[in-house]
Amino acid sequence: MTDLFDLTGKVALVTGTSRGLGQGMAIALAQAGADVATLDRSPADATVQAIRACGRRALPLSCDLAQATVGELREVVDEAVAALGHVDILVNNAGIIRRAPAVDIDPADWDDVLRVDLDAAFWLTQAAGRRFVAQGHGKIVTVASALSFQGGINVAAYTAAKHAVAGMTKALANEWAGAGVNVNAIAPGYMATDNTAPLRADPARSSAIGERIPAGRWGTPADLAGAVIFLSSAASDYVHGTVLVVDGGWLCR
């Protein structure tokens, strides 16, 4: 049974790995046997060292997703393939959030959030998907959010992007499932990361959120390890277009 989750011989490209959820997922994939290309705006030295400590190859790649052109994103995938021989798994994790009431959203903030959280994820997915369809297999996992289902507070751009990620996941699964390519998403709930630092620093908001989570705690990067390994492995070969919620029961409340 453990062979279903074994990623030995696979190569993953993971975005946003310098810290938080992306770092946790990149290391988890390496622990499951995959070599990992990390894609970050700033160096992800600690993540690269942890991957190599697992006995796996690590390829650090640099790109600012808020500024990258479609051509540059395609080149990222080409560079990973050239260096590591092939790519079998794409994890679109990188994301940003800008908090403001809808009446006060700055156009630049709206554009930045959509460019990183949706546009870059799509163009990387397209580039990887072309290869995956041609080779007859591949796993694409995009980080959605509990706000792929809810509206949130003062995060209209982020919520719009994460709703779109869920729809994109289903649309591409319809197109590529028959070619042996699995397109799915993970929807984390409230996780203890840099993105949620302002909420955790607000005693009232932090308490209100914590009281609503049936599991009784905020999530951590380690809580996504099982989900990303499952969706990247043979264990999920018949799973297509799913948005897997990992939220401590938040959406059930």
XYZ file of C-alpha atoms in Angstrom:
253
model
C 0.000 0.000 0.000
C 2.820 2.440 0.765
C 3.957 2.106 -2.862
C 0.904 4.149 -3.865
C 2.396 7.169 -2.106
C 6.017 6.608 -3.167
C 7.375 9.470 -5.305
C 10.792 7.972 -5.960
C 11.977 8.972 -9.424
C 9.474 11.817 -9.730
C 10.358 15.484 -10.144
C 8.219 18.245 -8.652
C 8.208 21.985 -9.362
C 6.876 23.906 -6.356
C 6.326 27.674 -6.199
C 6.679 29.860 -3.113
C 8.919 27.578 -1.059
C 11.006 29.993 0.987
C 8.697 29.610 3.995
C 5.244 28.566 5.139
C 3.015 26.170 3.249
C 5.234 25.951 0.182
C 8.294 25.108 2.211
C 6.381 22.412 4.071
C 5.008 20.850 0.897
C 8.348 20.919 -0.931
C 10.043 19.116 1.947
C 7.172 16.623 2.239
C 7.486 15.742 -1.457
C 11.222 15.188 -0.990
C 10.563 12.984 2.027
C 8.238 10.924 -0.174
C 11.063 10.462 -2.699
C 10.723 13.294 -5.233
C 13.430 15.600 -6.513
C 12.233 19.194 -6.222
C 12.712 22.392 -8.216
C 11.860 25.377 -6.011
C 10.613 28.604 -7.565
C 10.834 31.754 -5.472
C 11.313 35.504 -5.674
C 13.787 35.401 -2.768
C 16.293 32.628 -1.972
C 14.858 29.471 -0.421
C 18.170 28.269 0.982
C 16.725 26.545 4.055
C 14.212 24.653 1.927
C 16.860 23.588 -0.580
C 19.094 22.346 2.244
C 16.217 20.377 3.782
C 15.407 18.742 0.419
C 19.034 17.730 -0.066
C 19.140 16.411 3.498
C 16.454 13.945 2.385
C 18.899 12.630 -0.215
C 17.011 14.248 -3.070
C 18.108 16.683 -5.766
C 17.037 20.319 -5.294
C 17.068 22.929 -8.041
C 16.546 26.529 -6.835
C 14.941 28.716 -9.499
C 14.298 32.461 -9.230
C 11.297 34.350 -10.586
C 9.043 37.182 -9.425
C 5.561 35.936 -10.282
C 4.137 39.444 -9.946
C 6.325 40.633 -12.816
C 6.988 37.535 -14.924
C 5.778 37.341 -18.505
C 4.060 34.284 -19.913
C 7.246 33.502 -21.819
C 9.340 33.667 -18.656
C 6.982 31.296 -16.861
C 7.239 28.829 -19.714
C 11.020 29.109 -19.505
C 10.876 28.180 -15.814
C 9.309 24.835 -16.683
C 11.821 24.323 -19.506
C 14.696 25.091 -17.124
C 13.475 22.536 -14.583
C 13.177 19.884 -17.284
C 16.611 20.681 -18.699
C 18.275 20.444 -15.288
C 16.392 17.525 -13.765
C 15.446 15.530 -16.871
C 11.676 15.788 -16.603
C 8.882 17.205 -14.468
C 5.988 15.077 -13.222
C 4.377 17.280 -10.570
C 3.536 20.988 -10.437
C 2.472 22.568 -7.148
C 1.168 26.129 -7.565
C 1.533 27.381 -4.028
C 2.834 30.969 -4.268
C 0.268 33.544 -3.281
C -0.151 36.999 -1.809
C -2.983 38.750 -0.015
C -3.804 42.458 0.375
C -6.325 43.425 3.025
C -8.606 46.453 2.568
C -12.325 47.246 2.464
C -13.635 46.836 -1.070
C -14.334 50.566 -1.382
C -10.659 51.301 -0.691
C -8.886 48.670 -2.811
C -6.025 50.137 -4.792
C -5.992 49.024 -8.449
C -2.324 48.048 -8.147
C -3.095 45.772 -5.190
C -5.962 44.134 -7.087
C -3.708 43.531 -10.096
C -0.844 42.150 -7.996
C -3.039 39.633 -6.203
C -4.700 38.385 -9.376
C -1.383 38.257 -11.223
C 0.320 36.092 -8.588
C -2.569 34.019 -7.238
C -4.339 33.280 -10.528
C -2.520 34.361 -13.679
C 0.896 32.907 -12.806
C -0.733 29.692 -11.619
C -2.572 29.330 -14.923
C 0.417 30.035 -17.165
C 2.665 27.671 -15.225
C -0.091 25.075 -15.361
C -0.448 25.537 -19.102
C 3.302 25.142 -19.634
C 3.520 22.046 -17.464
C 0.225 20.704 -18.772
C 1.461 20.700 -22.348
C 4.332 18.454 -21.318
C 2.145 16.277 -19.111
C -0.433 15.707 -21.855
C 2.345 14.808 -24.306
C 3.963 12.351 -21.888
C 0.642 10.853 -20.815
C 0.923 11.544 -17.094
C 1.367 14.369 -14.617
C 0.014 15.814 -11.394
C -1.000 19.449 -10.958
C -1.894 20.704 -7.491
C -2.887 24.328 -6.936
C -3.360 25.877 -3.518
C -6.904 27.219 -3.288
C -8.409 28.339 0.030
C -11.411 28.079 2.297
C -12.146 31.415 0.597
C -12.703 29.465 -2.611
C -16.083 28.777 -0.947
C -16.619 31.823 1.269
C -16.413 35.588 0.902
C -14.011 36.526 3.667
C -13.595 40.003 5.144
C -11.659 42.794 3.405
C -9.978 40.397 0.948
C -12.025 40.787 -2.240
C -9.111 40.291 -4.648
C -7.827 37.222 -2.823
C -11.317 35.712 -2.648
C -11.890 36.360 -6.345
C -8.583 34.708 -7.212
C -9.210 31.672 -5.035
C -12.732 31.170 -6.406
C -11.175 31.308 -9.868
C -8.515 28.759 -8.902
C -11.258 26.302 -7.938
C -13.019 26.845 -11.261
C -9.767 26.575 -13.216
C -9.023 23.280 -11.484
C -12.339 21.796 -12.568
C -12.121 23.152 -16.120
C -8.635 21.781 -16.732
C -9.508 18.439 -15.157
C -12.292 18.116 -17.722
C -9.808 18.700 -20.534
C -6.835 16.666 -19.329
C -8.166 13.744 -17.290
C -8.450 11.588 -20.399
C -4.765 12.216 -21.135
C -3.702 10.831 -17.766
C -3.145 14.222 -16.156
C -4.612 14.875 -12.710
C -5.571 18.477 -11.946
C -6.643 19.086 -8.355
C -6.391 21.699 -5.614
C -5.896 21.911 -1.866
C -8.001 24.404 0.072
C -6.336 25.212 3.399
C -8.331 26.817 6.155
C -6.811 29.253 8.622
C -3.104 28.426 8.724
C -0.369 29.928 10.902
C 1.668 31.589 8.140
C 2.906 35.064 7.259
C -0.325 35.755 5.328
C -2.393 35.364 8.483
C -0.001 37.170 10.849
C -2.240 40.293 11.010
C -5.230 38.146 11.994
C -3.312 36.252 14.652
C -1.996 39.556 16.022
C -5.560 40.842 16.478
C -6.809 39.290 19.748
C -10.494 39.587 18.832
C -10.137 38.129 15.306
C -7.721 35.425 16.400
C -10.003 34.316 19.201
C -13.117 34.343 17.007
C -11.424 32.275 14.323
C -9.925 29.805 16.776
C -13.256 29.258 18.518
C -14.905 28.349 15.205
C -12.337 25.717 14.173
C -13.631 22.321 15.399
C -10.081 20.955 15.576
C -9.361 23.617 18.175
C -6.257 25.111 16.580
C -4.913 26.944 13.554
C -3.345 24.746 10.893
C 0.390 24.472 10.256
C 2.408 23.711 7.095
C 2.824 20.125 8.297
C -0.938 19.656 8.027
C -0.729 19.826 4.206
C 1.961 17.140 3.850
C -0.433 14.223 3.518
C -2.716 16.065 1.122
C 0.025 17.122 -1.284
C 1.655 13.685 -1.276
C -1.719 12.053 -1.955
C -2.561 14.372 -4.849
C 0.963 14.010 -6.295
C 1.110 10.221 -6.130
C -0.434 7.170 -7.749
C -2.879 7.028 -4.844
C -4.876 9.809 -6.538
C -4.805 8.493 -10.109
C -8.620 8.502 -10.321
C -9.026 11.856 -8.564
C -9.742 14.701 -10.984
C -11.042 18.234 -10.432
C -11.217 17.942 -6.661
C -10.704 20.827 -4.258
C -9.500 18.983 -1.160
C -10.324 20.992 1.951
C -7.807 20.878 4.808
C -9.259 23.242 7.371
C -9.673 21.556 10.759
C -13.419 21.444 10.103
C -13.836 25.211 9.551
C -16.281 24.866 6.631
C -18.388 22.347 8.543
C -19.187 24.840 11.285
